[in-house]
Tab-separated table of C-alpha atoms in Angstrom:
chain	number	residue	atom	x	y	z
C	237	UNK	CA	-262.096	-141.433	67.316
C	238	UNK	CA	-264.134	-140.514	64.228
C	239	UNK	CA	-262.564	-138.086	61.820
C	240	UNK	CA	-264.046	-134.744	60.779
C	241	UNK	CA	-264.987	-136.261	57.440
C	242	UNK	CA	-266.924	-139.080	59.091
C	243	UNK	CA	-268.678	-136.578	61.345
C	244	UNK	CA	-269.860	-134.569	58.351
C	245	UNK	CA	-271.817	-137.522	57.013
C	246	UNK	CA	-273.549	-139.413	59.812
C	247	UNK	CA	-274.257	-143.119	59.072
C	248	UNK	CA	-277.706	-144.069	57.919
C	249	UNK	CA	-279.983	-146.025	60.307
C	250	UNK	CA	-279.715	-149.791	60.078
C	251	UNK	CA	-283.318	-150.637	59.139
C	252	UNK	CA	-286.957	-149.504	59.233
C	253	UNK	CA	-287.556	-150.727	62.771
C	254	UNK	CA	-284.434	-149.082	64.107
C	255	UNK	CA	-285.178	-145.939	62.110
C	256	UNK	CA	-288.621	-145.735	63.660
C	257	UNK	CA	-287.273	-146.233	67.186
C	258	UNK	CA	-284.489	-143.656	66.693
C	259	UNK	CA	-286.996	-141.127	65.365
C	260	UNK	CA	-289.355	-141.711	68.279
C	261	UNK	CA	-286.559	-141.513	70.834
C	262	UNK	CA	-285.204	-138.310	69.299
C	263	UNK	CA	-288.676	-136.770	69.238
C	264	UNK	CA	-289.265	-137.803	72.836
C	265	UNK	CA	-285.904	-136.328	73.893
C	266	UNK	CA	-286.633	-133.052	72.102
C	267	UNK	CA	-289.794	-132.639	74.149
C	268	UNK	CA	-287.768	-133.415	77.290
C	269	UNK	CA	-284.763	-131.290	76.324
C	270	UNK	CA	-284.914	-128.926	79.304
C	271	UNK	CA	-284.522	-131.811	81.748
C	272	UNK	CA	-281.700	-133.380	79.706
C	273	UNK	CA	-279.896	-130.031	79.546
C	274	UNK	CA	-280.334	-129.652	83.299
C	275	UNK	CA	-278.700	-133.052	83.881
C	276	UNK	CA	-275.856	-131.946	81.650
C	277	UNK	CA	-275.432	-128.660	83.557
C	278	UNK	CA	-275.114	-130.525	86.852
C	279	UNK	CA	-272.122	-132.367	85.397
C	280	UNK	CA	-270.510	-129.314	83.819
C	281	UNK	CA	-270.646	-127.282	87.008
C	282	UNK	CA	-268.398	-129.886	88.644
C	283	UNK	CA	-265.539	-128.765	86.388
C	284	UNK	CA	-263.433	-126.319	88.420
C	285	UNK	CA	-262.585	-124.001	85.530
C	286	UNK	CA	-266.275	-123.373	84.866
C	287	UNK	CA	-266.909	-122.380	88.473
C	288	UNK	CA	-264.075	-119.827	88.280
C	289	UNK	CA	-264.836	-118.549	84.783
C	290	UNK	CA	-266.815	-115.666	83.330
C	291	UNK	CA	-269.468	-118.091	82.019
C	292	UNK	CA	-272.759	-117.186	83.732
C	293	UNK	CA	-275.531	-119.690	84.470
C	294	UNK	CA	-277.886	-118.275	81.844
C	295	UNK	CA	-275.220	-118.622	79.177
C	296	UNK	CA	-274.527	-122.208	80.239
C	297	UNK	CA	-278.212	-123.117	80.221
C	298	UNK	CA	-278.988	-121.561	76.832
C	299	UNK	CA	-275.916	-123.147	75.264
C	300	UNK	CA	-276.691	-126.556	76.754
C	301	UNK	CA	-280.237	-126.555	75.391
C	302	UNK	CA	-279.140	-125.411	71.927
C	303	UNK	CA	-276.292	-127.935	71.788
C	304	UNK	CA	-278.526	-130.810	72.850
C	305	UNK	CA	-281.086	-129.866	70.218
C	306	UNK	CA	-278.371	-129.758	67.556
C	307	UNK	CA	-277.092	-133.192	68.567
C	308	UNK	CA	-280.548	-134.731	68.616
C	309	UNK	CA	-281.342	-133.344	65.174
C	310	UNK	CA	-278.038	-134.731	63.832
C	311	UNK	CA	-278.766	-138.163	65.304
C	312	UNK	CA	-282.314	-138.149	63.954
C	313	UNK	CA	-281.367	-136.765	60.507
C	314	UNK	CA	-283.679	-133.813	61.129
C	315	UNK	CA	-283.287	-130.422	59.426
C	316	UNK	CA	-280.896	-128.015	61.140
C	317	UNK	CA	-282.501	-124.543	61.505
C	318	UNK	CA	-280.437	-121.430	60.889
C	319	UNK	CA	-280.382	-120.570	64.586
C	320	UNK	CA	-278.414	-123.795	65.243
C	321	UNK	CA	-276.283	-123.923	62.099
C	322	UNK	CA	-273.272	-122.073	63.544
C	323	UNK	CA	-273.761	-122.745	67.213
C	324	UNK	CA	-270.692	-124.991	67.580
C	325	UNK	CA	-268.229	-122.441	66.207
C	326	UNK	CA	-270.013	-119.672	68.084
C	327	UNK	CA	-269.636	-121.591	71.335
C	328	UNK	CA	-265.896	-121.953	70.743
C	329	UNK	CA	-265.554	-118.231	69.982
C	330	UNK	CA	-267.450	-117.195	73.108
C	331	UNK	CA	-265.632	-119.508	75.525
C	332	UNK	CA	-262.267	-118.298	74.197
C	333	UNK	CA	-263.354	-114.706	74.813
C	334	UNK	CA	-264.437	-115.688	78.316
C	335	UNK	CA	-261.000	-117.143	79.051
C	336	UNK	CA	-262.163	-120.711	79.645
C	337	UNK	CA	-259.262	-123.169	79.168
C	338	UNK	CA	-259.634	-125.253	76.010
C	339	UNK	CA	-259.120	-128.537	77.850
C	340	UNK	CA	-262.049	-127.821	80.171
C	341	UNK	CA	-264.250	-126.725	77.280
C	342	UNK	CA	-263.629	-129.918	75.308
C	343	UNK	CA	-264.154	-132.006	78.420
C	344	UNK	CA	-267.545	-130.368	78.904
C	345	UNK	CA	-268.528	-130.768	75.250
C	346	UNK	CA	-267.656	-134.454	75.243
C	347	UNK	CA	-269.879	-134.963	78.306
C	348	UNK	CA	-272.745	-134.503	75.859
C	349	UNK	CA	-272.331	-138.090	74.705
C	350	UNK	CA	-272.779	-139.690	78.122
C	351	UNK	CA	-275.685	-137.443	79.141
C	352	UNK	CA	-277.478	-137.710	75.806
C	353	UNK	CA	-276.948	-141.442	75.404
C	354	UNK	CA	-278.209	-142.107	78.946
C	355	UNK	CA	-281.316	-140.023	78.299
C	356	UNK	CA	-282.009	-141.828	75.030
C	357	UNK	CA	-281.625	-145.287	76.536
C	358	UNK	CA	-284.243	-144.408	79.164
C	359	UNK	CA	-286.770	-143.910	76.380
C	360	UNK	CA	-286.124	-147.073	74.334
C	361	UNK	CA	-288.609	-149.942	74.742
C	362	UNK	CA	-286.894	-153.006	76.208
C	363	UNK	CA	-287.481	-155.162	73.133
C	364	UNK	CA	-285.643	-152.659	70.894
C	365	UNK	CA	-282.759	-152.042	73.255
C	366	UNK	CA	-280.289	-154.655	71.808
C	367	UNK	CA	-280.562	-153.254	68.278
C	368	UNK	CA	-280.714	-149.673	69.417
C	369	UNK	CA	-277.374	-149.884	71.214
C	370	UNK	CA	-275.746	-150.422	67.839
C	371	UNK	CA	-276.609	-146.815	67.060
C	372	UNK	CA	-274.364	-145.491	69.832
C	373	UNK	CA	-271.879	-144.622	67.103
C	374	UNK	CA	-274.397	-142.151	65.650
C	375	UNK	CA	-274.578	-140.294	68.932
C	376	UNK	CA	-270.799	-140.350	69.290
C	377	UNK	CA	-270.257	-139.024	65.771
C	378	UNK	CA	-272.815	-136.271	66.325
C	379	UNK	CA	-270.949	-135.246	69.484
C	380	UNK	CA	-267.619	-135.396	67.648
C	381	UNK	CA	-269.048	-133.276	64.821
C	382	UNK	CA	-270.007	-130.691	67.427
C	383	UNK	CA	-266.679	-130.975	69.277
C	384	UNK	CA	-264.531	-130.487	66.175
C	385	UNK	CA	-266.337	-127.281	65.326
C	386	UNK	CA	-266.259	-125.971	68.886
C	387	UNK	CA	-262.511	-126.632	68.897
C	388	UNK	CA	-262.034	-124.853	65.559
C	389	UNK	CA	-264.091	-121.871	66.699
C	390	UNK	CA	-262.043	-121.603	69.894
C	391	UNK	CA	-258.700	-121.677	68.036
C	392	UNK	CA	-259.904	-119.190	65.429
C	393	UNK	CA	-260.977	-116.809	68.161
C	394	UNK	CA	-257.649	-117.190	69.952
C	395	UNK	CA	-255.850	-116.286	66.717
C	396	UNK	CA	-258.100	-113.265	66.235
C	397	UNK	CA	-257.605	-112.149	69.827
C	398	UNK	CA	-253.832	-112.546	69.523
C	399	UNK	CA	-253.811	-110.511	66.313
C	400	UNK	CA	-255.956	-107.799	67.879
C	401	UNK	CA	-253.708	-107.742	70.933
C	402	UNK	CA	-250.586	-107.448	68.781
C	403	UNK	CA	-252.186	-104.722	66.671
C	404	UNK	CA	-253.121	-102.753	69.784
C	405	UNK	CA	-249.670	-103.359	71.248
C	406	UNK	CA	-247.983	-102.078	68.097
C	407	UNK	CA	-250.313	-99.071	67.972
C	408	UNK	CA	-249.655	-98.081	71.587
C	409	UNK	CA	-245.920	-98.653	71.211
C	410	UNK	CA	-245.868	-96.448	68.106
C	411	UNK	CA	-247.748	-93.708	69.979
C	412	UNK	CA	-245.357	-94.009	72.910
C	413	UNK	CA	-242.211	-93.874	70.793
C	414	UNK	CA	-243.381	-90.764	68.929
C	415	UNK	CA	-244.463	-89.011	72.138
C	416	UNK	CA	-242.608	-86.871	74.641
C	417	UNK	CA	-243.205	-89.510	77.306
C	418	UNK	CA	-245.218	-87.127	79.483
C	419	UNK	CA	-248.750	-88.486	79.024
C	420	UNK	CA	-249.481	-90.675	82.097
C	421	UNK	CA	-252.542	-92.244	80.474
C	422	UNK	CA	-250.549	-93.318	77.417
C	423	UNK	CA	-247.719	-94.577	79.627
C	424	UNK	CA	-250.166	-96.724	81.587
C	425	UNK	CA	-251.764	-98.144	78.451
C	426	UNK	CA	-248.392	-98.879	76.858
C	427	UNK	CA	-247.077	-100.524	80.044
C	428	UNK	CA	-250.091	-102.837	80.193
C	429	UNK	CA	-249.861	-103.674	76.477
C	430	UNK	CA	-246.143	-104.446	76.763
C	431	UNK	CA	-246.532	-106.319	80.047
C	432	UNK	CA	-244.031	-104.116	81.912
C	433	UNK	CA	-243.973	-101.680	84.840
C	434	UNK	CA	-243.822	-98.048	83.780
C	435	UNK	CA	-241.456	-97.189	86.650
C	436	UNK	CA	-238.881	-99.856	85.706
C	437	UNK	CA	-235.552	-99.195	84.036
C	438	UNK	CA	-235.306	-100.172	80.376
C	439	UNK	CA	-232.584	-101.176	77.955
C	440	UNK	CA	-233.139	-99.697	74.491
C	441	UNK	CA	-231.139	-101.146	71.610
C	442	UNK	CA	-231.425	-100.773	67.835
C	443	UNK	CA	-229.960	-103.272	65.372
C	444	UNK	CA	-227.695	-102.090	62.587
C	445	UNK	CA	-229.412	-102.304	59.205
C	446	UNK	CA	-226.923	-104.838	57.842
C	447	UNK	CA	-227.302	-107.142	60.851
C	448	UNK	CA	-231.003	-107.292	61.659
C	449	UNK	CA	-231.344	-111.031	61.094
C	450	UNK	CA	-228.294	-111.790	63.238
C	451	UNK	CA	-229.634	-109.437	65.911
C	452	UNK	CA	-233.028	-111.150	65.856
C	453	UNK	CA	-231.351	-114.561	66.176
C	454	UNK	CA	-229.256	-113.345	69.125
C	455	UNK	CA	-232.308	-111.969	70.915
C	456	UNK	CA	-234.148	-115.229	70.229
C	457	UNK	CA	-231.301	-117.246	71.771
C	458	UNK	CA	-231.491	-115.019	74.846
C	459	UNK	CA	-235.223	-115.691	75.185
C	460	UNK	CA	-236.123	-112.002	74.814
C	461	UNK	CA	-237.915	-112.133	71.448
C	462	UNK	CA	-241.155	-110.817	73.004
C	463	UNK	CA	-239.403	-107.488	73.554
C	464	UNK	CA	-238.489	-107.044	69.876
C	465	UNK	CA	-240.369	-104.454	67.841
C	466	UNK	CA	-240.244	-103.383	64.206
C	467	UNK	CA	-240.917	-99.762	63.368
C	468	UNK	CA	-240.160	-97.780	60.214
C	469	UNK	CA	-237.698	-100.430	59.060
C	470	UNK	CA	-235.826	-100.441	62.387
C	471	UNK	CA	-235.484	-103.485	64.623
C	472	UNK	CA	-235.772	-102.298	68.214
C	473	UNK	CA	-235.266	-104.072	71.534
C	474	UNK	CA	-237.019	-102.507	74.532
C	475	UNK	CA	-236.126	-104.699	77.482
C	476	UNK	CA	-237.377	-104.155	81.009
C	477	UNK	CA	-234.303	-104.067	83.250
C	478	UNK	CA	-235.395	-105.692	86.501
C	479	UNK	CA	-233.219	-105.343	89.635
C	480	UNK	CA	-230.496	-107.926	90.029
C	481	UNK	CA	-231.288	-111.033	92.048
C	482	UNK	CA	-229.293	-114.056	93.039
C	483	UNK	CA	-228.306	-116.023	89.960
C	484	UNK	CA	-229.283	-113.233	87.559
C	485	UNK	CA	-227.225	-110.853	85.469
C	486	UNK	CA	-226.442	-107.553	87.210
C	487	UNK	CA	-228.885	-104.753	86.466
C	488	UNK	CA	-228.106	-102.892	83.251
C	489	UNK	CA	-225.924	-105.632	81.751
C	490	UNK	CA	-226.769	-108.079	79.016
C	491	UNK	CA	-223.549	-109.861	77.946
C	492	UNK	CA	-225.344	-111.541	75.049
C	493	UNK	CA	-225.758	-108.103	73.411
C	494	UNK	CA	-221.976	-107.577	73.220
C	495	UNK	CA	-221.337	-109.500	69.947
C	496	UNK	CA	-224.450	-108.168	68.216
C	497	UNK	CA	-224.127	-105.267	65.777
C	498	UNK	CA	-226.300	-102.714	67.541
C	499	UNK	CA	-226.355	-99.468	69.459
C	500	UNK	CA	-227.414	-99.588	73.103
C	501	UNK	CA	-228.634	-96.298	74.538
C	502	UNK	CA	-227.967	-95.231	78.125
C	503	UNK	CA	-230.463	-96.926	80.486
C	504	UNK	CA	-233.928	-95.371	80.467
C	505	UNK	CA	-234.893	-94.673	84.078
C	506	UNK	CA	-238.586	-95.265	83.307
C	507	UNK	CA	-240.902	-96.023	80.404
C	508	UNK	CA	-241.304	-92.259	79.976
C	509	UNK	CA	-237.617	-91.993	79.005
C	510	UNK	CA	-237.764	-94.762	76.396
C	511	UNK	CA	-238.770	-92.455	73.483
C	512	UNK	CA	-235.789	-90.164	74.132
C	513	UNK	CA	-233.356	-93.067	74.440
C	514	UNK	CA	-234.691	-94.541	71.208
C	515	UNK	CA	-234.038	-91.240	69.428
C	516	UNK	CA	-230.489	-91.291	70.819
C	517	UNK	CA	-230.010	-94.873	69.601
C	518	UNK	CA	-231.342	-94.194	66.102
C	519	UNK	CA	-229.196	-91.084	65.712
C	520	UNK	CA	-226.130	-92.987	66.905
C	521	UNK	CA	-226.671	-96.074	64.768
C	522	UNK	CA	-224.414	-94.990	61.838
C	523	UNK	CA	-221.357	-95.721	64.020
C	524	UNK	CA	-222.230	-99.447	63.847
C	525	UNK	CA	-220.695	-100.589	60.565
C	526	UNK	CA	-219.497	-103.975	59.245
C	527	UNK	CA	-215.901	-102.939	59.902
C	528	UNK	CA	-216.809	-101.807	63.436
C	529	UNK	CA	-219.025	-104.703	64.607
C	530	UNK	CA	-220.488	-105.501	68.006
C	531	UNK	CA	-222.363	-103.495	70.605
C	532	UNK	CA	-221.787	-99.742	70.600
C	533	UNK	CA	-222.662	-97.201	73.277
C	534	UNK	CA	-222.627	-93.460	73.842
C	535	UNK	CA	-218.859	-93.549	74.304
C	536	UNK	CA	-218.443	-94.708	70.688
C	537	UNK	CA	-221.083	-92.493	69.143
C	538	UNK	CA	-220.969	-89.113	70.818
C	539	UNK	CA	-218.111	-87.844	68.625
C	540	UNK	CA	-219.685	-88.578	65.222
C	541	UNK	CA	-223.097	-87.374	66.448
C	542	UNK	CA	-221.624	-84.178	67.846
C	543	UNK	CA	-219.684	-83.614	64.621
C	544	UNK	CA	-222.885	-83.940	62.587
C	545	UNK	CA	-224.722	-81.521	64.833
C	546	UNK	CA	-221.916	-78.959	64.665
C	547	UNK	CA	-222.820	-78.325	61.033
C	548	UNK	CA	-220.800	-75.551	59.375
C	549	UNK	CA	-219.153	-74.759	62.710
C	550	UNK	CA	-217.656	-78.232	62.644
C	551	UNK	CA	-216.406	-77.714	59.081
C	552	UNK	CA	-214.610	-74.540	60.110
C	553	UNK	CA	-213.225	-76.244	63.222
C	554	UNK	CA	-211.804	-79.142	61.194
C	555	UNK	CA	-210.092	-76.764	58.786
C	556	UNK	CA	-208.705	-74.687	61.652
C	557	UNK	CA	-207.259	-77.720	63.453
C	558	UNK	CA	-206.226	-80.022	60.618
C	559	UNK	CA	-205.722	-77.559	57.773
C	560	UNK	CA	-202.034	-76.875	58.647
C	561	UNK	CA	-201.247	-80.549	57.920
C	562	UNK	CA	-201.652	-79.772	54.228
C	563	UNK	CA	-198.077	-78.415	54.096
C	564	UNK	CA	-196.572	-81.866	54.634
C	565	UNK	CA	-196.585	-84.903	52.381
C	566	UNK	CA	-199.546	-87.299	52.257
C	567	UNK	CA	-197.541	-90.184	53.743
C	568	UNK	CA	-196.401	-88.183	56.791
C	569	UNK	CA	-199.878	-86.685	57.194
C	570	UNK	CA	-201.487	-90.135	57.233
C	571	UNK	CA	-198.969	-91.390	59.804
C	572	UNK	CA	-199.567	-88.402	62.067
C	573	UNK	CA	-203.364	-88.732	61.932
C	574	UNK	CA	-203.187	-92.498	62.504
C	575	UNK	CA	-200.993	-91.927	65.558
C	576	UNK	CA	-203.162	-89.128	66.947
C	577	UNK	CA	-206.333	-91.205	66.554
C	578	UNK	CA	-204.745	-94.226	68.264
C	579	UNK	CA	-203.382	-92.101	71.086
C	580	UNK	CA	-206.690	-90.323	71.697
C	581	UNK	CA	-208.464	-93.687	71.942
C	582	UNK	CA	-206.245	-94.907	74.796
C	583	UNK	CA	-204.385	-91.893	76.176
C	584	UNK	CA	-201.334	-94.142	76.524
C	585	UNK	CA	-198.077	-93.786	74.596
C	586	UNK	CA	-197.195	-97.430	75.289
C	587	UNK	CA	-200.548	-98.771	74.079
C	588	UNK	CA	-200.348	-96.586	70.979
C	589	UNK	CA	-196.860	-97.882	70.207
C	590	UNK	CA	-198.052	-101.474	70.623
C	591	UNK	CA	-201.070	-100.872	68.386
C	592	UNK	CA	-198.992	-99.284	65.619
C	593	UNK	CA	-195.999	-101.653	65.982
C	594	UNK	CA	-193.515	-98.826	66.516
C	595	UNK	CA	-191.238	-97.524	69.296
C	596	UNK	CA	-192.755	-95.297	71.968
C	597	UNK	CA	-190.243	-92.567	71.039
C	598	UNK	CA	-191.740	-92.617	67.547
C	599	UNK	CA	-195.148	-91.964	69.072
C	600	UNK	CA	-193.796	-89.099	71.183
C	601	UNK	CA	-192.088	-87.579	68.155
C	602	UNK	CA	-195.305	-87.721	66.114
C	603	UNK	CA	-197.320	-86.125	68.917
C	604	UNK	CA	-194.783	-83.320	69.128
C	605	UNK	CA	-194.775	-82.913	65.358
C	606	UNK	CA	-198.593	-82.645	65.330
C	607	UNK	CA	-198.451	-79.899	67.985
C	608	UNK	CA	-195.716	-78.099	66.077
C	609	UNK	CA	-197.805	-78.023	62.872
C	610	UNK	CA	-201.281	-77.341	64.308
C	611	UNK	CA	-200.679	-75.621	67.635
C	612	UNK	CA	-202.866	-78.245	69.396
C	613	UNK	CA	-201.234	-80.549	71.949
C	614	UNK	CA	-202.997	-83.959	72.007
C	615	UNK	CA	-201.678	-84.527	75.533
C	616	UNK	CA	-203.507	-81.452	76.844
C	617	UNK	CA	-207.123	-82.410	77.735
C	618	UNK	CA	-208.718	-79.261	76.301
C	619	UNK	CA	-206.706	-79.417	73.100
C	620	UNK	CA	-207.393	-83.165	72.872
C	621	UNK	CA	-211.176	-82.563	73.000
C	622	UNK	CA	-210.907	-80.016	70.179
C	623	UNK	CA	-208.784	-82.368	68.079
C	624	UNK	CA	-211.239	-85.222	68.653
C	625	UNK	CA	-214.124	-83.066	67.407
C	626	UNK	CA	-212.139	-81.991	64.356
C	627	UNK	CA	-211.178	-85.587	63.518
C	628	UNK	CA	-214.799	-86.720	63.775
C	629	UNK	CA	-215.860	-83.977	61.365
C	630	UNK	CA	-213.044	-84.771	58.951
C	631	UNK	CA	-213.345	-88.564	59.172
C	632	UNK	CA	-217.047	-89.504	59.779
C	633	UNK	CA	-217.975	-93.220	60.235
C	634	UNK	CA	-217.784	-95.264	57.045
C	635	UNK	CA	-215.183	-93.066	55.351
């Protein structure tokens, strides 16, 4: 197959006689171009993808005539007028926009050789036919010149269309995520751009800042990279949560998220709830730290988030609950707080003792000591909730 470089510079005719015959044949074909194009169209219409495409007959006919004229002028070393100069690339652009498969387009373009060569042979005097057949390479290289540029135009248009699609997708996603989720028109546009159903459930996860590359790699391994989005420096996963089917993960679960440093919001019951769940995830993200790796959920984050939102009320609460511990030594205070935090995580004296490598009676004694000093009993559910809030205010994530 000739290269692009060889197609740029077509070979010179082999001699005066051949040159004269080629010129006459080309001129004769140019006057008969409508018939030649018609023969070509009969062949192209046999390609299934053309019959089912958006390419209308008028478009096919006009393109066939222009392409044949370009090829004949290349073969005959005739000037190329401006109206034909970019026709190859233009053809590739248009067929890409019309959704015609590339394979079918190139098959149709390469049919030019057979149709054009057959038409030319019909016009060659018998005595010149043996020498003329040597110029088949000129016709082939003209067709290849045309084909290479059609191919390039098609690929360039695909890249442009993909970029435009991604730009529109990012724009609609940004509008959705900054909205209240109540605009049905926007929801419909965003659903189409993202390739999802607006009424589906969605998993919304945000990667921790220190682990974005690892998060991206984990999503890539799971085959969900098309659901990744970058916005304002955040790496966001918005994953349509389809109902469970045989052989699939249960709805709402993605085990591959478990080792990734991220926050996963409660399931969004529709696309309209995604903006709210994203806000929840972003606000909760500070709980995901290098020393607390893996997937985090509302259970892990509600305390720190609530403590932040309590503002000065939380500051007063922390002093009221934990302030009395100031009367004891730092070592005892640290032991008491460590024990209270461990106990409130599990609610079990035995598990707390195992975690702290001490006897269960030691745990019970420390719980009683905490109640004696503060007046709050960690075993009592209402007191426990107050102590949890105070601890989150006093010891925010990362401190």
